[in-house]
Coordinates of C-alpha atoms in Angstrom, one line a residue:
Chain A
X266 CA -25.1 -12.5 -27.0
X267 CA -26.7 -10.6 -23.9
X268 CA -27.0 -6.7 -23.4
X269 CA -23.6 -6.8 -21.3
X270 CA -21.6 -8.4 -23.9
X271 CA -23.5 -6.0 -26.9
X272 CA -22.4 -3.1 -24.8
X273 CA -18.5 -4.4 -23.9
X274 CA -17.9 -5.3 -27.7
X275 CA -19.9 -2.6 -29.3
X276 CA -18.1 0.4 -26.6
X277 CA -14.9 -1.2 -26.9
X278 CA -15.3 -1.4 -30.5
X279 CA -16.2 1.9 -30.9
X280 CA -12.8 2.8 -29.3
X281 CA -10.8 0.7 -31.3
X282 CA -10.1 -2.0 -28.6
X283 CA -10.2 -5.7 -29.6
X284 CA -12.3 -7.9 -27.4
X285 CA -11.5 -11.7 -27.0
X286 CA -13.6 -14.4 -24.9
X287 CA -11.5 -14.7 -22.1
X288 CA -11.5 -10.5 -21.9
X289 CA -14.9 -10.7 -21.9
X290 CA -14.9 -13.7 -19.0
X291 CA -12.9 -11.4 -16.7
X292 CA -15.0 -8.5 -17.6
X293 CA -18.2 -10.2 -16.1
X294 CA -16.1 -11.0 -12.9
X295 CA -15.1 -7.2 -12.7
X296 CA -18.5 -6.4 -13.1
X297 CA -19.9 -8.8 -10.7
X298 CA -17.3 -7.5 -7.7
X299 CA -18.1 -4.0 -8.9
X300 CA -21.0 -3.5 -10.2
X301 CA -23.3 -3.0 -7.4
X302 CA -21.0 -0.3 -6.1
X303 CA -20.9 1.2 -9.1
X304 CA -24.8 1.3 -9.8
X305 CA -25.1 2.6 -5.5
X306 CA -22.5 5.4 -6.6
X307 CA -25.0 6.1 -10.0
X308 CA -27.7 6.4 -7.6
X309 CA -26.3 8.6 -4.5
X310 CA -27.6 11.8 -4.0
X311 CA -24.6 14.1 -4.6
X312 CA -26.8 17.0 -6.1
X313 CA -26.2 18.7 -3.0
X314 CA -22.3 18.2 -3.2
X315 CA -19.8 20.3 -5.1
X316 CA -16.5 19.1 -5.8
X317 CA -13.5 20.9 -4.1
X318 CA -12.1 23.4 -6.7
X319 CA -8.2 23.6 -6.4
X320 CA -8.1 20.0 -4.7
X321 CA -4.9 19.7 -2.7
X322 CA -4.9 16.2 -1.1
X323 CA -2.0 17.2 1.0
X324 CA -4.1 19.9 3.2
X325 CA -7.4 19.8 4.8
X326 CA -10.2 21.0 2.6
X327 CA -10.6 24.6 3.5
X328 CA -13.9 24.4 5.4
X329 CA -15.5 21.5 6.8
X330 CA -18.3 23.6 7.7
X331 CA -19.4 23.7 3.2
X332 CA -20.0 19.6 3.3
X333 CA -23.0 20.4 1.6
X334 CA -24.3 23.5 0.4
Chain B
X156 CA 30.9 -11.8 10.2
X157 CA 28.7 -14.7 9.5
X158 CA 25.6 -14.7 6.7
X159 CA 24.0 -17.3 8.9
X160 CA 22.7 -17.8 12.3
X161 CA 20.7 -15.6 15.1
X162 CA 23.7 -13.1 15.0
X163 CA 22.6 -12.3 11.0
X164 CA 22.7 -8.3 11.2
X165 CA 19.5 -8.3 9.4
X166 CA 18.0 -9.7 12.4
X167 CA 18.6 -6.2 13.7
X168 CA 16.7 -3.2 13.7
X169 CA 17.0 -0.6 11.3
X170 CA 18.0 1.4 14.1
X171 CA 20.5 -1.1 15.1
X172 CA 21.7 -1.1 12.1
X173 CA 22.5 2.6 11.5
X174 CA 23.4 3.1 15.2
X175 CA 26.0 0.5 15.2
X176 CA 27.8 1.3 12.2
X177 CA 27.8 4.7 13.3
X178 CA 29.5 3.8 16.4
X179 CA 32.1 1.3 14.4
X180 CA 30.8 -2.0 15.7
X181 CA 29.5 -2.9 12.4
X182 CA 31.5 -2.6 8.9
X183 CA 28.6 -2.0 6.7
X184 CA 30.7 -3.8 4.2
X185 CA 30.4 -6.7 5.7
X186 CA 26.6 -6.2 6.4
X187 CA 26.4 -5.1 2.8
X188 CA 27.5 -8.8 1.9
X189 CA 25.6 -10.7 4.9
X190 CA 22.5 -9.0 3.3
X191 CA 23.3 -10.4 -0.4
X192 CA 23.9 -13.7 1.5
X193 CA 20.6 -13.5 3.3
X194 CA 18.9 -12.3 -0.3
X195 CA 20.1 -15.4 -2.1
X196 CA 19.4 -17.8 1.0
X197 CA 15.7 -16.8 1.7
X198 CA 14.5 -14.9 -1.7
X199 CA 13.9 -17.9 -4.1
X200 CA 10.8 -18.9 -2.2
X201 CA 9.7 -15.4 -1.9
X202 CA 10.0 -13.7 -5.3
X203 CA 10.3 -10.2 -3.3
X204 CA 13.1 -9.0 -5.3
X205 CA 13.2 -8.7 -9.0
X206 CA 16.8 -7.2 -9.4
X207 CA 20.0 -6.1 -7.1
X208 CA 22.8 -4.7 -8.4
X209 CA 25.7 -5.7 -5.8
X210 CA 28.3 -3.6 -7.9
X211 CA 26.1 -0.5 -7.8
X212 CA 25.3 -1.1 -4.1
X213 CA 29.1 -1.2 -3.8
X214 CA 29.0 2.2 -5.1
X215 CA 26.7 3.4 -3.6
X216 CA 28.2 2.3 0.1
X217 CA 32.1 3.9 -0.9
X218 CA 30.0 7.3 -1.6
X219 CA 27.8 7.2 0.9
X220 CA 27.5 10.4 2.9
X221 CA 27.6 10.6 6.8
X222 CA 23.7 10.6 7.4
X223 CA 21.2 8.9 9.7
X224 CA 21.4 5.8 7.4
X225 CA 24.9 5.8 6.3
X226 CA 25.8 2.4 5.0
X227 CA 22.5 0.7 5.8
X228 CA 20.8 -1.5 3.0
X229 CA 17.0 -0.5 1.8
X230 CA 15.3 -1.9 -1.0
X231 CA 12.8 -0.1 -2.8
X232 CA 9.9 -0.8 -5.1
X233 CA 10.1 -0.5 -8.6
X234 CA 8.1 2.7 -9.4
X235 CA 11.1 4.4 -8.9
X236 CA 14.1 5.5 -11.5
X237 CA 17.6 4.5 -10.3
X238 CA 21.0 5.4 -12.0
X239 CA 21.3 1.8 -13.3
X240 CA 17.7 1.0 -13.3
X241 CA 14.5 2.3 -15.1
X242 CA 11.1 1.4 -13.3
X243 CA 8.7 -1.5 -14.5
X244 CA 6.0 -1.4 -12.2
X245 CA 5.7 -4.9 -12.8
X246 CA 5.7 -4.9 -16.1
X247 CA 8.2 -6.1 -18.5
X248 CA 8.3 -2.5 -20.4
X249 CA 10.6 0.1 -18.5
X250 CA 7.9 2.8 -17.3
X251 CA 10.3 5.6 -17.3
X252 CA 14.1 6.7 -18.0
X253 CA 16.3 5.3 -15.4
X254 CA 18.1 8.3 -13.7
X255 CA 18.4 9.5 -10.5
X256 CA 14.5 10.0 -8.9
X257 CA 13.7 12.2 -5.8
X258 CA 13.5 9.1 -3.9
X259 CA 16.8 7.8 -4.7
X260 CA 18.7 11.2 -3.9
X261 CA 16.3 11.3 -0.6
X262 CA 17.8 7.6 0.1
X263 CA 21.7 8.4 -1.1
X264 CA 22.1 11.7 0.9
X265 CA 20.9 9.6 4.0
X266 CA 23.6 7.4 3.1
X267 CA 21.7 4.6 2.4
X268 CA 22.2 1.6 0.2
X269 CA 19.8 0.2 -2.4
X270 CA 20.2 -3.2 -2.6
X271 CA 17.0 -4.3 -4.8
X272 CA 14.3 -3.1 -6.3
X273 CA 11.1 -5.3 -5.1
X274 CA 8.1 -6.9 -7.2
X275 CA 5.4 -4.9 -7.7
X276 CA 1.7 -6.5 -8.7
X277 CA 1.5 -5.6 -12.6
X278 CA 1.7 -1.6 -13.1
X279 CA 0.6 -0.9 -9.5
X280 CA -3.0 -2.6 -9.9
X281 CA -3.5 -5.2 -7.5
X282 CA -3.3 -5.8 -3.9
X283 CA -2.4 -9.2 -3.8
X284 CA 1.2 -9.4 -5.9
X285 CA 0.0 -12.7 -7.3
X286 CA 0.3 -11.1 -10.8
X287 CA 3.5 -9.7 -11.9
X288 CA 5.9 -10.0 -14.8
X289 CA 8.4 -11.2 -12.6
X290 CA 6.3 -13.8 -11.2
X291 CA 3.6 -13.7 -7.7
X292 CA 5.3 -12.3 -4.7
X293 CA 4.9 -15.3 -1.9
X294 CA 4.1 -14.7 1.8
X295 CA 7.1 -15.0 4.5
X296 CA 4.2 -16.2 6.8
X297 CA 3.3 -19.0 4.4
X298 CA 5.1 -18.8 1.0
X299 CA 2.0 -20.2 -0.8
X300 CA 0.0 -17.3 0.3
X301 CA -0.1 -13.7 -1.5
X302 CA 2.5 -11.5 -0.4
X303 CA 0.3 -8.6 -1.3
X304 CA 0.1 -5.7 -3.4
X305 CA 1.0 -3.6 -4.7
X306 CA 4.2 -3.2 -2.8
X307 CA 4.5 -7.0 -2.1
X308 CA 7.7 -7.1 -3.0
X309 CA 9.0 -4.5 -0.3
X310 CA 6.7 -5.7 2.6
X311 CA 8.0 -9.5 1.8
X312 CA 11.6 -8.5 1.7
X313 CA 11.3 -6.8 5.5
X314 CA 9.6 -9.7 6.6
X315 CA 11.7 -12.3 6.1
X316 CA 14.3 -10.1 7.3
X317 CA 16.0 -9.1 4.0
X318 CA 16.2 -5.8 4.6
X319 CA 15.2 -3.8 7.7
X320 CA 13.6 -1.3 5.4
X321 CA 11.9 -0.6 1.7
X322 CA 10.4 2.0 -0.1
X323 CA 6.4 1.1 -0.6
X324 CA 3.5 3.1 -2.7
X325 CA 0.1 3.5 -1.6
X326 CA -2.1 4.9 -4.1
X327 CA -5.1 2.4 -2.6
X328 CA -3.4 1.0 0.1
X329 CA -0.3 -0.3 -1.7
X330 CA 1.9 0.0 1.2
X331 CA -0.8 -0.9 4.1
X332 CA -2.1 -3.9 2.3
X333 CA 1.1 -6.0 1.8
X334 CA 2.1 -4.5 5.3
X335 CA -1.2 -6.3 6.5
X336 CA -0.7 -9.7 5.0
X337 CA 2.9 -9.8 5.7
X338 CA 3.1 -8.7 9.4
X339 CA 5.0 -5.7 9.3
X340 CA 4.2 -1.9 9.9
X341 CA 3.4 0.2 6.9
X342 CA 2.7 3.8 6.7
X343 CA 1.5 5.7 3.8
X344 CA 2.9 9.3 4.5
X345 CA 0.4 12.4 3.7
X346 CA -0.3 13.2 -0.1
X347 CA 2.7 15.1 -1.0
X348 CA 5.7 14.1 1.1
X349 CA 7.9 13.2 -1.0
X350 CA 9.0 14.4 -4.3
X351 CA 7.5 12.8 -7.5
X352 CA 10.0 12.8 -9.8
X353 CA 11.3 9.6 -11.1
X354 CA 8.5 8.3 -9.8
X355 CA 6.2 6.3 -12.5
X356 CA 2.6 7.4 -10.5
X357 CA 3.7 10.9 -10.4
X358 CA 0.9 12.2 -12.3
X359 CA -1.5 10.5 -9.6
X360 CA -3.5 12.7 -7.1
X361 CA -3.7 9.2 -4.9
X362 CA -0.2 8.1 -5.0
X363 CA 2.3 8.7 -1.8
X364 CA 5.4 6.9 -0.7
X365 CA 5.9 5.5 2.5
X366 CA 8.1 3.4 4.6
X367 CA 7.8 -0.5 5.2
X368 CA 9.8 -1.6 8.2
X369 CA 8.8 -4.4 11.4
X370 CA 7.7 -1.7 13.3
X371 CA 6.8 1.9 14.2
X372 CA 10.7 2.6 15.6
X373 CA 12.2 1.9 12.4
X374 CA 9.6 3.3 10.5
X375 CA 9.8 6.5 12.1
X376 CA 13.0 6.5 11.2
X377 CA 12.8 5.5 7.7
X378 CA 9.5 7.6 7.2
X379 CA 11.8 10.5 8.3
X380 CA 14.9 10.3 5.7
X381 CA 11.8 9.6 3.1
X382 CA 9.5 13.0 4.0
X383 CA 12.9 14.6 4.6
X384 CA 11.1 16.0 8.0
X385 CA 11.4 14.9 11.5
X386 CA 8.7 13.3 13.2
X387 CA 8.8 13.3 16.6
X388 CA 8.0 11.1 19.1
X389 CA 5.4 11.8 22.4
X390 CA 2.9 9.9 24.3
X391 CA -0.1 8.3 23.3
X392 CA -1.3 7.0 25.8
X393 CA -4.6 9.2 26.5
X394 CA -5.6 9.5 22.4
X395 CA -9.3 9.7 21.5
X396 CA -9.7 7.0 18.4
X397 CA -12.6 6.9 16.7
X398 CA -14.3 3.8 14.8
X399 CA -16.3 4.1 12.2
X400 CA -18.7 0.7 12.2
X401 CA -20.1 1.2 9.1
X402 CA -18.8 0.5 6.4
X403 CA -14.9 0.1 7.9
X404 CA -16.0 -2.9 11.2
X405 CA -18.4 -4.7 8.3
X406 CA -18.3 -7.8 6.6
X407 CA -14.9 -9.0 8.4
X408 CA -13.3 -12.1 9.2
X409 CA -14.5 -12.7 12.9
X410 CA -10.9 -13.5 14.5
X411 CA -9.7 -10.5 12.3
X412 CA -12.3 -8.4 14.1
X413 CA -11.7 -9.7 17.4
X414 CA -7.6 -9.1 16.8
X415 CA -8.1 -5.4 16.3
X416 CA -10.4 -5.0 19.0
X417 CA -8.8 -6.4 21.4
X418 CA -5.6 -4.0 20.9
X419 CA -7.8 -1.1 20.8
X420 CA -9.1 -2.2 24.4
X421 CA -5.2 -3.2 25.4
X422 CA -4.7 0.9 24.5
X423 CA -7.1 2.0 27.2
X424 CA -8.0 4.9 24.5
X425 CA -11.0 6.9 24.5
X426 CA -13.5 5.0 21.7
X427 CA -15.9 6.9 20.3
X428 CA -18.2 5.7 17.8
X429 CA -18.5 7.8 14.4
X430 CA -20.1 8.2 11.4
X431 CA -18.8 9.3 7.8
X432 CA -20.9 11.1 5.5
X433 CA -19.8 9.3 2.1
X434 CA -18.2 6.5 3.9
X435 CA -20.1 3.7 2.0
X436 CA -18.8 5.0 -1.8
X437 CA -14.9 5.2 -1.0
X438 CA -14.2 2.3 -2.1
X439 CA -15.9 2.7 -5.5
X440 CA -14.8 6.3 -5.9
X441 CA -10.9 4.9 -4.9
X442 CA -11.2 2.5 -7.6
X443 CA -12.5 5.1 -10.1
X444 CA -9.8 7.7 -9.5
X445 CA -6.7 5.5 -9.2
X446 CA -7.4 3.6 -12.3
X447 CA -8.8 6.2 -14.3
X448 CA -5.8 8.5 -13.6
X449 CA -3.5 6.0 -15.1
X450 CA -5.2 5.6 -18.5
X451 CA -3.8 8.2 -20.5
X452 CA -0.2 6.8 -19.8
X453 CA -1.3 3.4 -21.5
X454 CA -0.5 2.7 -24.8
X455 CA -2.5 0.4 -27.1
X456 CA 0.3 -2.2 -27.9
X457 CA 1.5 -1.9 -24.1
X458 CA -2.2 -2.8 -23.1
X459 CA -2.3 -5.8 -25.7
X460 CA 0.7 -7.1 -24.3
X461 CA -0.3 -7.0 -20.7
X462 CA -1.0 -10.0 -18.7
X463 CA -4.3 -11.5 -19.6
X464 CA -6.6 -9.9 -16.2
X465 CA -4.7 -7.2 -16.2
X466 CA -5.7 -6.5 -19.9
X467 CA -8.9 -7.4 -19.6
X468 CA -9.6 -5.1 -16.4
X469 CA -8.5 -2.1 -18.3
X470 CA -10.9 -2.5 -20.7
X471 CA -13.4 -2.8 -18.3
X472 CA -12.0 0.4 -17.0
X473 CA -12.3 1.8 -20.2
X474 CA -16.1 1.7 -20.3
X475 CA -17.1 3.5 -17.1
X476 CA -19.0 6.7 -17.9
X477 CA -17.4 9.9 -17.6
X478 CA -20.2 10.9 -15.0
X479 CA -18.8 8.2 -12.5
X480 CA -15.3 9.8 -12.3
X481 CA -17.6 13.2 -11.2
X482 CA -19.5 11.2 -9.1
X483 CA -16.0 9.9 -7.8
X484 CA -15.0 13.4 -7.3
X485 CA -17.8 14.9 -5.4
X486 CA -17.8 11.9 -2.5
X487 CA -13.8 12.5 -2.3
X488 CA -14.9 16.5 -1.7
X489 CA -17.4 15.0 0.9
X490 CA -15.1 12.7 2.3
X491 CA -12.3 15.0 3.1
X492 CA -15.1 17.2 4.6
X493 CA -16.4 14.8 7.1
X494 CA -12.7 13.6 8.3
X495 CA -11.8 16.8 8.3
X496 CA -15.2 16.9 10.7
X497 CA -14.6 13.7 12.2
X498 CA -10.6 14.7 13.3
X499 CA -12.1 17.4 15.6
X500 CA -13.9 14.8 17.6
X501 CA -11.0 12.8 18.0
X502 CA -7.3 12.5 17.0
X503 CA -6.9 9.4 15.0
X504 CA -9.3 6.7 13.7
X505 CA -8.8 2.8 13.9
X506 CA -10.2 -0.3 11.7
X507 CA -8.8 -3.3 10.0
X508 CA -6.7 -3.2 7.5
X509 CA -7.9 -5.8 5.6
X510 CA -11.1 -7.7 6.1
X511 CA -9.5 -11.0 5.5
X512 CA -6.0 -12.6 5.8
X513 CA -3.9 -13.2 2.7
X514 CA -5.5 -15.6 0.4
X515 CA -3.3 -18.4 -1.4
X516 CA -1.6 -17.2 -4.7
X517 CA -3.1 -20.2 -6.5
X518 CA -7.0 -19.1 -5.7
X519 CA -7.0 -15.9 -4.6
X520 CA -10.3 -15.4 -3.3
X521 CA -10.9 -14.6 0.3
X522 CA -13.7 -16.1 2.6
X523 CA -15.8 -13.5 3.9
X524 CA -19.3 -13.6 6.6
X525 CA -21.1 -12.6 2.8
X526 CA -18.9 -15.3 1.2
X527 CA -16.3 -16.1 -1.1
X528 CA -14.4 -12.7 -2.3
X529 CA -11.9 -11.6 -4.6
X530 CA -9.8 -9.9 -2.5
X531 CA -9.1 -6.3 -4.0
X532 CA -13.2 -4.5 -3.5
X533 CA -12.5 -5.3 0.9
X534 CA -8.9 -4.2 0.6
X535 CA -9.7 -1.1 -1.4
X536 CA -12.5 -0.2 0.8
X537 CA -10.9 -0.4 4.4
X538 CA -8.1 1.8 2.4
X539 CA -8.6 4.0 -0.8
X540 CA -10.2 6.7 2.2
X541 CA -6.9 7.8 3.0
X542 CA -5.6 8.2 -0.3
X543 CA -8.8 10.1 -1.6
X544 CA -8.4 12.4 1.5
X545 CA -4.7 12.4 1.0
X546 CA -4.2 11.9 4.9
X547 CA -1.5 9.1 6.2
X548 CA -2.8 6.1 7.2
X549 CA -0.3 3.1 9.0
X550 CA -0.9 -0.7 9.5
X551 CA 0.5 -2.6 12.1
X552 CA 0.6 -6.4 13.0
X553 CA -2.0 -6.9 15.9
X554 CA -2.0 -10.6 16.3
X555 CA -1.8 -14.1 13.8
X556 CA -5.4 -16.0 12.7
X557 CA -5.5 -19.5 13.3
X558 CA -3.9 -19.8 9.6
X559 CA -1.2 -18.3 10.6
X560 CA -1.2 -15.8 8.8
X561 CA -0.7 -11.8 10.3
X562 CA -3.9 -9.9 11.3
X563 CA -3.3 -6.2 11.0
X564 CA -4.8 -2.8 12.2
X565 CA -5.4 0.7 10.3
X566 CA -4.7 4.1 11.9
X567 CA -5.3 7.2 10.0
X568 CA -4.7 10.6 11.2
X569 CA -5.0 14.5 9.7
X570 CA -2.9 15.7 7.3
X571 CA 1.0 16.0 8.0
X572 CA 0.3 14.3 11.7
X573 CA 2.6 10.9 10.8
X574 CA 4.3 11.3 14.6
X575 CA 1.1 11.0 15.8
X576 CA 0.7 7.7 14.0
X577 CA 4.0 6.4 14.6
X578 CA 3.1 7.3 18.5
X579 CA -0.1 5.6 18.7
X580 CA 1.8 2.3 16.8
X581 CA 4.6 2.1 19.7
X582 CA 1.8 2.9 22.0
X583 CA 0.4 -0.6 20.9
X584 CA 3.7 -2.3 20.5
X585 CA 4.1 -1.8 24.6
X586 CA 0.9 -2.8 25.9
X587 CA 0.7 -5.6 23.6
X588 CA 4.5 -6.8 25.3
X589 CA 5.6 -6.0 21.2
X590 CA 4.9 -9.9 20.4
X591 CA 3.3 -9.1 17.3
X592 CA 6.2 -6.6 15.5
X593 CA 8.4 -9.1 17.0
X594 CA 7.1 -11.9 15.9
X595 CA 9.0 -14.1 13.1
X596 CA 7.8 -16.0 10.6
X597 CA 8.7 -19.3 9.4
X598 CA 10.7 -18.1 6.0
X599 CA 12.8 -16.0 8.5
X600 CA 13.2 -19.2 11.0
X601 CA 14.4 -21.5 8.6
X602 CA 18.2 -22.6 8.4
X603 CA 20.5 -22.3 5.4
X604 CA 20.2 -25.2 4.0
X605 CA 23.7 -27.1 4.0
X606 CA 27.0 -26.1 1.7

């Protein structure tokens, strides 16, 4: 058992949710089509960034001009 | 009149359609029954429609009211509740109550008739349609191929000329995708447009309807009845569209590439080049708030019963770190900032749809310059911007790759500015001589096969 698998059974575990082989097969796909994106997203620089309080994805963001603070 | 033969009425435009029934020259009735012909001629190879009530349509058709769609068949994707109908999302489980959703009242007081409700890729998840409780959605451009997802269902059906137009949902390109791969015109309206109740994604801050049709005339009308607002039409001749190389004109199939370009330069628009500040984590982020939105609606025994991938990608789903969804969050905040930035520089922006054509149900993996793909981490990237943003986004057919399959281009534009979409679409459609739109595809070629 690798550290990926430890961490799928043992998280999944820990929530209850049963695991089987062919879960864990199409797991390591997932992670291998999304994993590098995901680990890029873990290491952007978004200190700078604040989320948009009172998102309303149906208007523009209220200033374009607060990108970054 | 005949369910057979080039005089077929769904060989007509939607706008045919509704404008010669209003005039009397066609009894919708009888269209009403060519289109359950044409459904049980063409559909079997297809898969694009999971269930049609003829008896409700019936009902539907003697009630309709006297508006701009008054007798006219739709179909629409099975996210939404319907008198006789609750939801699956293409699941076996109903989703919701059946009843009457926004959408459907938005659809009866136009007078239109809901003939189907269309496959959908397994609760919304997928944007290739292979994977379904009803069974994979097939291509009308090569029925072996993916008809897309997750609205596959709805953009099959208006390609092989089932129905002149269906109801689509576009949470990460779910109406854009399909439209891609199956060579019609799709446009995801602006977050918002329509109403959300009935509707199984309701809860989602991605999610928004739009209309699937063969091209930018019918969808502008369709898109209309749906956002319940008019969208009118003007020239777009002298637009500014901005392309954004990196990361939306990356890692694409060369003849797709060369497709787009070349009906950007038909255009004679103003190309500027532009860059997005958060551009290279959409995709992730997309995938991160569109999947992790839906969790709490899951139950455990619903998840253990789910189809195999399906099951096992939700658990994968269920592992991401809290942190990422923030994460997620602040690049949407940025994102919407720098389109928001990027619209005052020009009026809409242009890249492929998808990177690659619509790979074969059986292996669907696409080939990409970096190599062998599954499909959904390119689709979701050359889409989930718009629906993180919450601005409208439209594909349309540019051209077909050399394996036959449809080639597609993506146009997004500022919140509530649709028209200006549907503008730049028919823009294209004339200087391109509209041979892509009105192109057909072998599934709508064929002949009935003999009594």
């Amino acid at each position: 058992m690798d550290d990926f698998e430890r961490y799928v059974r043992s998280g999944l575990s820990l929530a209850e949710v049963d695991v089987t082989d062919v879960d864990l097969a199409i797991i390591r796909a997932a992670r291998a089509a999304y994993g590098p994106a995901l680990e890029a997203l873990e290491r952007a620089d978004l200190a700078g960034v604040w989320p948009e309080p009172d998102l309303d994805p149906g208007r523009p963001p209220p200033s374009a001009r607060r990108a970054r603070q | 009149m005949s369910g057979h033969g080039p005089s077929h009425p769904q060989d007509l435009s939607l706008r045919a359609q509704a404008a010669s029934i209003a005039a009397g020259e066609l009894d919708p009735s009888d269209l009403l029954a060519a289109t359950y012909a044409r459904i049980a001629e063409r559909d079997p190879q297809l898969n694009s429609i999971v269930s049609g009530s003829a008896e409700e349509a019936e009902h539907m058709l003697a009630a309709a009211p006297d508006g701009p769609l008054r007798g006219v068949p739709v179909a629409v994707k099975d996210m939404f509740a319907l008198p006789w109908r609750a939801p699956r999302d293409g699941s076996p489980r109903e989703q919701a109550p059946r009843g009457e959703s926004g959408m459907y009242r938005r659809l009866r007081d136009a007078g239109a008739v809901v003939v189907g409700v269309t496959n959908t890729h397994f609760w919304g998840g997928g944007s290739t349609g292979h994977i379904s409780a009803y069974g994979p959605v097939g291509n009308p451009w090569r029925v072996e191929s993916c008809g897309g997802g997750s609205s596959g269902g709805s953009a099959a059906a208006v390609g092989a000329r089932l129905v002149a137009a269906a109801v689509g949902t576009d949470g990460g390109g779910s109406v854009r995708l399909p439209a891609a791969y199956c060579g019609i015109t799709g446009l995801k309206l602006t977050f918002g447009s329509t109403p959300v109740d009935g509707y199984t994604h309701g809860y989602s801050t991605m999610g928004a309807a739009g209309p699937m049709c063969r091209d930018a005339g019918d969808t502008r009308l369709f898109g209309e009845v749906l956002s319940g607002r008019a969208l009118p039409a003007a020239d777009a001749s002298g637009l500014r569209v901005g392309i954004v190389p990196s990361p939306f004109w990356e890692d694409l199939d060369p003849e797709i590439d060369g497709a787009c370009r070349e009906a950007l330069d038909a255009a004679g628009w103003r190309i500027p080049e532009l860059a997005l500040e958060g551009a290279e984590h959409a995709g992730i982020a997309t995938v991160l708030r569109l999947t992790l939105e839906g969790l709490p609606s899951l139950g455990r025994e619903e998840l253990e019963e789910a189809e195999p991938i399906v099951r096992a990608l939700v658990k994968y789903e269920l592992l991401f770190p809290a942190q990422l969804l923030l994460r997620a969050d602040r690049v949407r905040a940025l994102l919407r900032r720098s389109l928001a930035a990027a619209f005052e520089r020009c009026e809409v922006l242009a890249w492929p749809t998808v990177p690659a054509p619509a790979p074969p149900i059986a292996n669907p993996t696409v080939t990409l310059p970096s190599g062998p793909a599954p499909p959904d981490p390119g689709n979701v990237r050359q889409c989930g911007i718009a629906n993180l943003a919450g601005i409208p986004g439209i594909s349309i057919p540019v051209g077909l790759h050399s394996s036959g399959l449809p080639m597609a281009l993506q146009l997004l534009a500022p919140w509530g500015e649709e028209a200006r979409l549907l503008d730049a679409a028919e823009h294209i459609e004339r200087v391109t001589g509209r041979r892509h739109v009105d192109a057909v595809p072998p599934t709508a070629r064929a002949e009935p096969a003999p009594a």
